[in-house]
PDB file of C-alpha atoms in Angstrom:
ATOM      1  CA  UNK A  22      -4.408  13.570  -6.855  1.00  0.00           C
ATOM      2  CA  UNK A  23      -2.994  12.332 -10.161  1.00  0.00           C
ATOM      3  CA  UNK A  24      -2.703   8.600 -10.728  1.00  0.00           C
ATOM      4  CA  UNK A  25      -0.476   6.996 -13.342  1.00  0.00           C
ATOM      5  CA  UNK A  26      -1.928   4.462 -15.784  1.00  0.00           C
ATOM      6  CA  UNK A  27      -1.082   0.792 -15.407  1.00  0.00           C
ATOM      7  CA  UNK A  28       1.969  -0.375 -17.353  1.00  0.00           C
ATOM      8  CA  UNK A  29       1.664  -3.224 -19.845  1.00  0.00           C
ATOM      9  CA  UNK A  30       3.334  -5.698 -17.453  1.00  0.00           C
ATOM     10  CA  UNK A  31       1.360  -4.620 -14.355  1.00  0.00           C
ATOM     11  CA  UNK A  32      -1.180  -7.097 -13.013  1.00  0.00           C
ATOM     12  CA  UNK A  33      -4.835  -6.292 -13.718  1.00  0.00           C
ATOM     13  CA  UNK A  34      -6.146  -8.147 -10.673  1.00  0.00           C
ATOM     14  CA  UNK A  35      -4.719  -9.019  -7.262  1.00  0.00           C
ATOM     15  CA  UNK A  36      -6.806 -11.459  -5.288  1.00  0.00           C
ATOM     16  CA  UNK A  37     -10.396 -10.367  -5.891  1.00  0.00           C
ATOM     17  CA  UNK A  38      -9.391  -6.723  -6.463  1.00  0.00           C
ATOM     18  CA  UNK A  39      -9.397  -5.046  -9.881  1.00  0.00           C
ATOM     19  CA  UNK A  40      -6.421  -2.699 -10.410  1.00  0.00           C
ATOM     20  CA  UNK A  41      -7.142   0.622 -12.130  1.00  0.00           C
ATOM     21  CA  UNK A  42      -4.007   2.813 -11.760  1.00  0.00           C
ATOM     22  CA  UNK A  43      -0.535   3.105 -10.226  1.00  0.00           C
ATOM     23  CA  UNK A  44      -0.202   5.163  -7.059  1.00  0.00           C
ATOM     24  CA  UNK A  45       3.540   4.783  -6.569  1.00  0.00           C
ATOM     25  CA  UNK A  46       6.583   2.584  -6.332  1.00  0.00           C
ATOM     26  CA  UNK A  47       9.065   2.235  -3.504  1.00  0.00           C
ATOM     27  CA  UNK A  48      11.660   0.014  -1.923  1.00  0.00           C
ATOM     28  CA  UNK A  49       9.166  -2.697  -0.993  1.00  0.00           C
ATOM     29  CA  UNK A  50       7.057  -2.817  -4.130  1.00  0.00           C
ATOM     30  CA  UNK A  51       4.360  -1.100  -6.146  1.00  0.00           C
ATOM     31  CA  UNK A  52       1.125   0.389  -4.840  1.00  0.00           C
ATOM     32  CA  UNK A  53      -1.921   0.417  -7.090  1.00  0.00           C
ATOM     33  CA  UNK A  54      -5.346   1.982  -6.920  1.00  0.00           C
ATOM     34  CA  UNK A  55      -7.918  -0.770  -7.058  1.00  0.00           C
ATOM     35  CA  UNK A  56     -11.565  -1.642  -6.653  1.00  0.00           C
ATOM     36  CA  UNK A  57     -12.774  -4.174  -4.115  1.00  0.00           C
ATOM     37  CA  UNK A  58     -15.487  -6.693  -5.060  1.00  0.00           C
ATOM     38  CA  UNK A  59     -17.954  -4.216  -3.499  1.00  0.00           C
ATOM     39  CA  UNK A  60     -16.579  -1.449  -5.808  1.00  0.00           C
ATOM     40  CA  UNK A  61     -14.857   0.364  -2.925  1.00  0.00           C
ATOM     41  CA  UNK A  62     -11.580   2.130  -3.811  1.00  0.00           C
ATOM     42  CA  UNK A  63      -8.599   0.427  -2.188  1.00  0.00           C
ATOM     43  CA  UNK A  64      -4.795   0.688  -2.175  1.00  0.00           C
ATOM     44  CA  UNK A  65      -3.069  -2.546  -3.228  1.00  0.00           C
ATOM     45  CA  UNK A  66       0.607  -3.077  -2.344  1.00  0.00           C
ATOM     46  CA  UNK A  67       2.388  -5.834  -4.302  1.00  0.00           C
ATOM     47  CA  UNK A  68       5.822  -6.868  -3.012  1.00  0.00           C
ATOM     48  CA  UNK A  69       8.846  -6.855  -5.358  1.00  0.00           C
ATOM     49  CA  UNK A  70       9.845 -10.287  -6.688  1.00  0.00           C
ATOM     50  CA  UNK A  71      13.330 -10.196  -5.133  1.00  0.00           C
ATOM     51  CA  UNK A  72      11.895  -9.506  -1.670  1.00  0.00           C
ATOM     52  CA  UNK A  73       9.196 -12.137  -2.158  1.00  0.00           C
ATOM     53  CA  UNK A  74      11.993 -14.704  -2.618  1.00  0.00           C
ATOM     54  CA  UNK A  75      13.449 -13.877   0.830  1.00  0.00           C
ATOM     55  CA  UNK A  76      11.904 -16.061   3.597  1.00  0.00           C
ATOM     56  CA  UNK A  77      12.943 -13.569   6.291  1.00  0.00           C
ATOM     57  CA  UNK A  78      11.217 -10.721   4.479  1.00  0.00           C
ATOM     58  CA  UNK A  79       8.067 -12.797   4.029  1.00  0.00           C
ATOM     59  CA  UNK A  80       7.902 -13.441   7.798  1.00  0.00           C
ATOM     60  CA  UNK A  81       8.351  -9.728   8.537  1.00  0.00           C
ATOM     61  CA  UNK A  82       5.690  -8.803   5.978  1.00  0.00           C
ATOM     62  CA  UNK A  83       3.228 -11.266   7.549  1.00  0.00           C
ATOM     63  CA  UNK A  84       3.958  -9.774  11.008  1.00  0.00           C
ATOM     64  CA  UNK A  85       3.436  -6.263   9.610  1.00  0.00           C
ATOM     65  CA  UNK A  86       0.016  -7.300   8.303  1.00  0.00           C
ATOM     66  CA  UNK A  87      -0.912  -8.828  11.680  1.00  0.00           C
ATOM     67  CA  UNK A  88       0.178  -5.635  13.453  1.00  0.00           C
ATOM     68  CA  UNK A  89      -1.818  -3.460  11.067  1.00  0.00           C
ATOM     69  CA  UNK A  90      -4.921  -5.572  11.670  1.00  0.00           C
ATOM     70  CA  UNK A  91      -4.519  -5.188  15.446  1.00  0.00           C
ATOM     71  CA  UNK A  92      -4.266  -1.399  15.150  1.00  0.00           C
ATOM     72  CA  UNK A  93      -7.575  -1.577  13.292  1.00  0.00           C
ATOM     73  CA  UNK A  94      -7.526   1.686  11.366  1.00  0.00           C
ATOM     74  CA  UNK A  95      -6.706   4.007  14.284  1.00  0.00           C
ATOM     75  CA  UNK A  96      -4.914   6.809  12.387  1.00  0.00           C
ATOM     76  CA  UNK A  97      -3.864   4.273   9.747  1.00  0.00           C
ATOM     77  CA  UNK A  98      -5.461   2.823   6.641  1.00  0.00           C
ATOM     78  CA  UNK A  99      -7.491  -0.221   7.644  1.00  0.00           C
ATOM     79  CA  UNK A 100      -6.474  -3.609   6.216  1.00  0.00           C
ATOM     80  CA  UNK A 101      -9.129  -4.883   3.798  1.00  0.00           C
ATOM     81  CA  UNK A 102      -7.432  -8.055   2.540  1.00  0.00           C
ATOM     82  CA  UNK A 103      -3.968  -9.609   2.365  1.00  0.00           C
ATOM     83  CA  UNK A 104      -2.126 -12.679   1.185  1.00  0.00           C
ATOM     84  CA  UNK A 105       1.437 -12.856   2.532  1.00  0.00           C
ATOM     85  CA  UNK A 106       1.813 -16.444   1.299  1.00  0.00           C
ATOM     86  CA  UNK A 107       1.275 -15.754  -2.436  1.00  0.00           C
ATOM     87  CA  UNK A 108       4.196 -15.998  -4.870  1.00  0.00           C
ATOM     88  CA  UNK A 109       4.142 -12.170  -4.842  1.00  0.00           C
ATOM     89  CA  UNK A 110       2.743 -11.242  -1.411  1.00  0.00           C
ATOM     90  CA  UNK A 111       0.217  -8.424  -1.339  1.00  0.00           C
ATOM     91  CA  UNK A 112      -1.698  -6.192   1.039  1.00  0.00           C
ATOM     92  CA  UNK A 113      -4.946  -4.301   0.413  1.00  0.00           C
ATOM     93  CA  UNK A 114      -5.915  -1.337   2.594  1.00  0.00           C
ATOM     94  CA  UNK A 115      -8.638   1.261   2.423  1.00  0.00           C
ATOM     95  CA  UNK A 116      -7.733   4.036  -0.005  1.00  0.00           C
ATOM     96  CA  UNK A 117      -7.252   7.444   1.595  1.00  0.00           C
ATOM     97  CA  UNK A 118      -6.935  10.154  -1.073  1.00  0.00           C
ATOM     98  CA  UNK A 119      -4.298  12.834  -0.717  1.00  0.00           C
ATOM     99  CA  UNK A 120      -0.562  13.320  -0.974  1.00  0.00           C
ATOM    100  CA  UNK A 121       1.889  10.861   0.521  1.00  0.00           C
ATOM    101  CA  UNK A 122       3.827  11.795   3.655  1.00  0.00           C
ATOM    102  CA  UNK A 123       6.942  11.888   1.450  1.00  0.00           C
ATOM    103  CA  UNK A 124       5.308  14.486  -0.825  1.00  0.00           C
ATOM    104  CA  UNK A 125       4.140  16.639   2.103  1.00  0.00           C
ATOM    105  CA  UNK A 126       7.558  16.537   3.739  1.00  0.00           C
ATOM    106  CA  UNK A 127       9.400  17.274   0.479  1.00  0.00           C
ATOM    107  CA  UNK A 128       7.159  20.274  -0.303  1.00  0.00           C
ATOM    108  CA  UNK A 129       7.908  22.099   2.979  1.00  0.00           C
ATOM    109  CA  UNK A 130      10.840  22.619   5.323  1.00  0.00           C
ATOM    110  CA  UNK A 131       8.881  20.873   8.036  1.00  0.00           C
ATOM    111  CA  UNK A 132       5.701  18.907   8.500  1.00  0.00           C
ATOM    112  CA  UNK A 133       2.947  21.489   9.169  1.00  0.00           C
ATOM    113  CA  UNK A 134       1.290  21.360  12.619  1.00  0.00           C
ATOM    114  CA  UNK A 135      -1.880  19.325  12.555  1.00  0.00           C
ATOM    115  CA  UNK A 136      -0.806  17.362   9.460  1.00  0.00           C
ATOM    116  CA  UNK A 137       1.889  15.056  10.861  1.00  0.00           C
ATOM    117  CA  UNK A 138       3.030  13.756  14.208  1.00  0.00           C
ATOM    118  CA  UNK A 139       6.323  15.229  15.448  1.00  0.00           C
ATOM    119  CA  UNK A 140       9.393  13.421  14.115  1.00  0.00           C
ATOM    120  CA  UNK A 141      12.049  12.652  16.676  1.00  0.00           C
TER     121      UNK A 141
END
């Protein structure tokens, strides 16, 4: 999977995690490829500044992190670290290489059996 280089205004560290590349950008923020202090590859999501300024969003983001921790990696990327109270909240999960669900869905007329749960 191809990763884009960091832009000049991208952070180089988030928490204790070193950022090495960009994985993607979406409605909530930017996701980076990073290295944990133990040199494990991780995915680091940094929330957009405008959303970070919204108290309601911050509460929802904190609840999302709590929910992800409770699921504990069962068919999801496990939470490694998070800081929903930072000026720019962030979430670190284990890195799982491969295409995004968006890419898989866009490349076919349907989600192939065995790759995705049925969409209803």
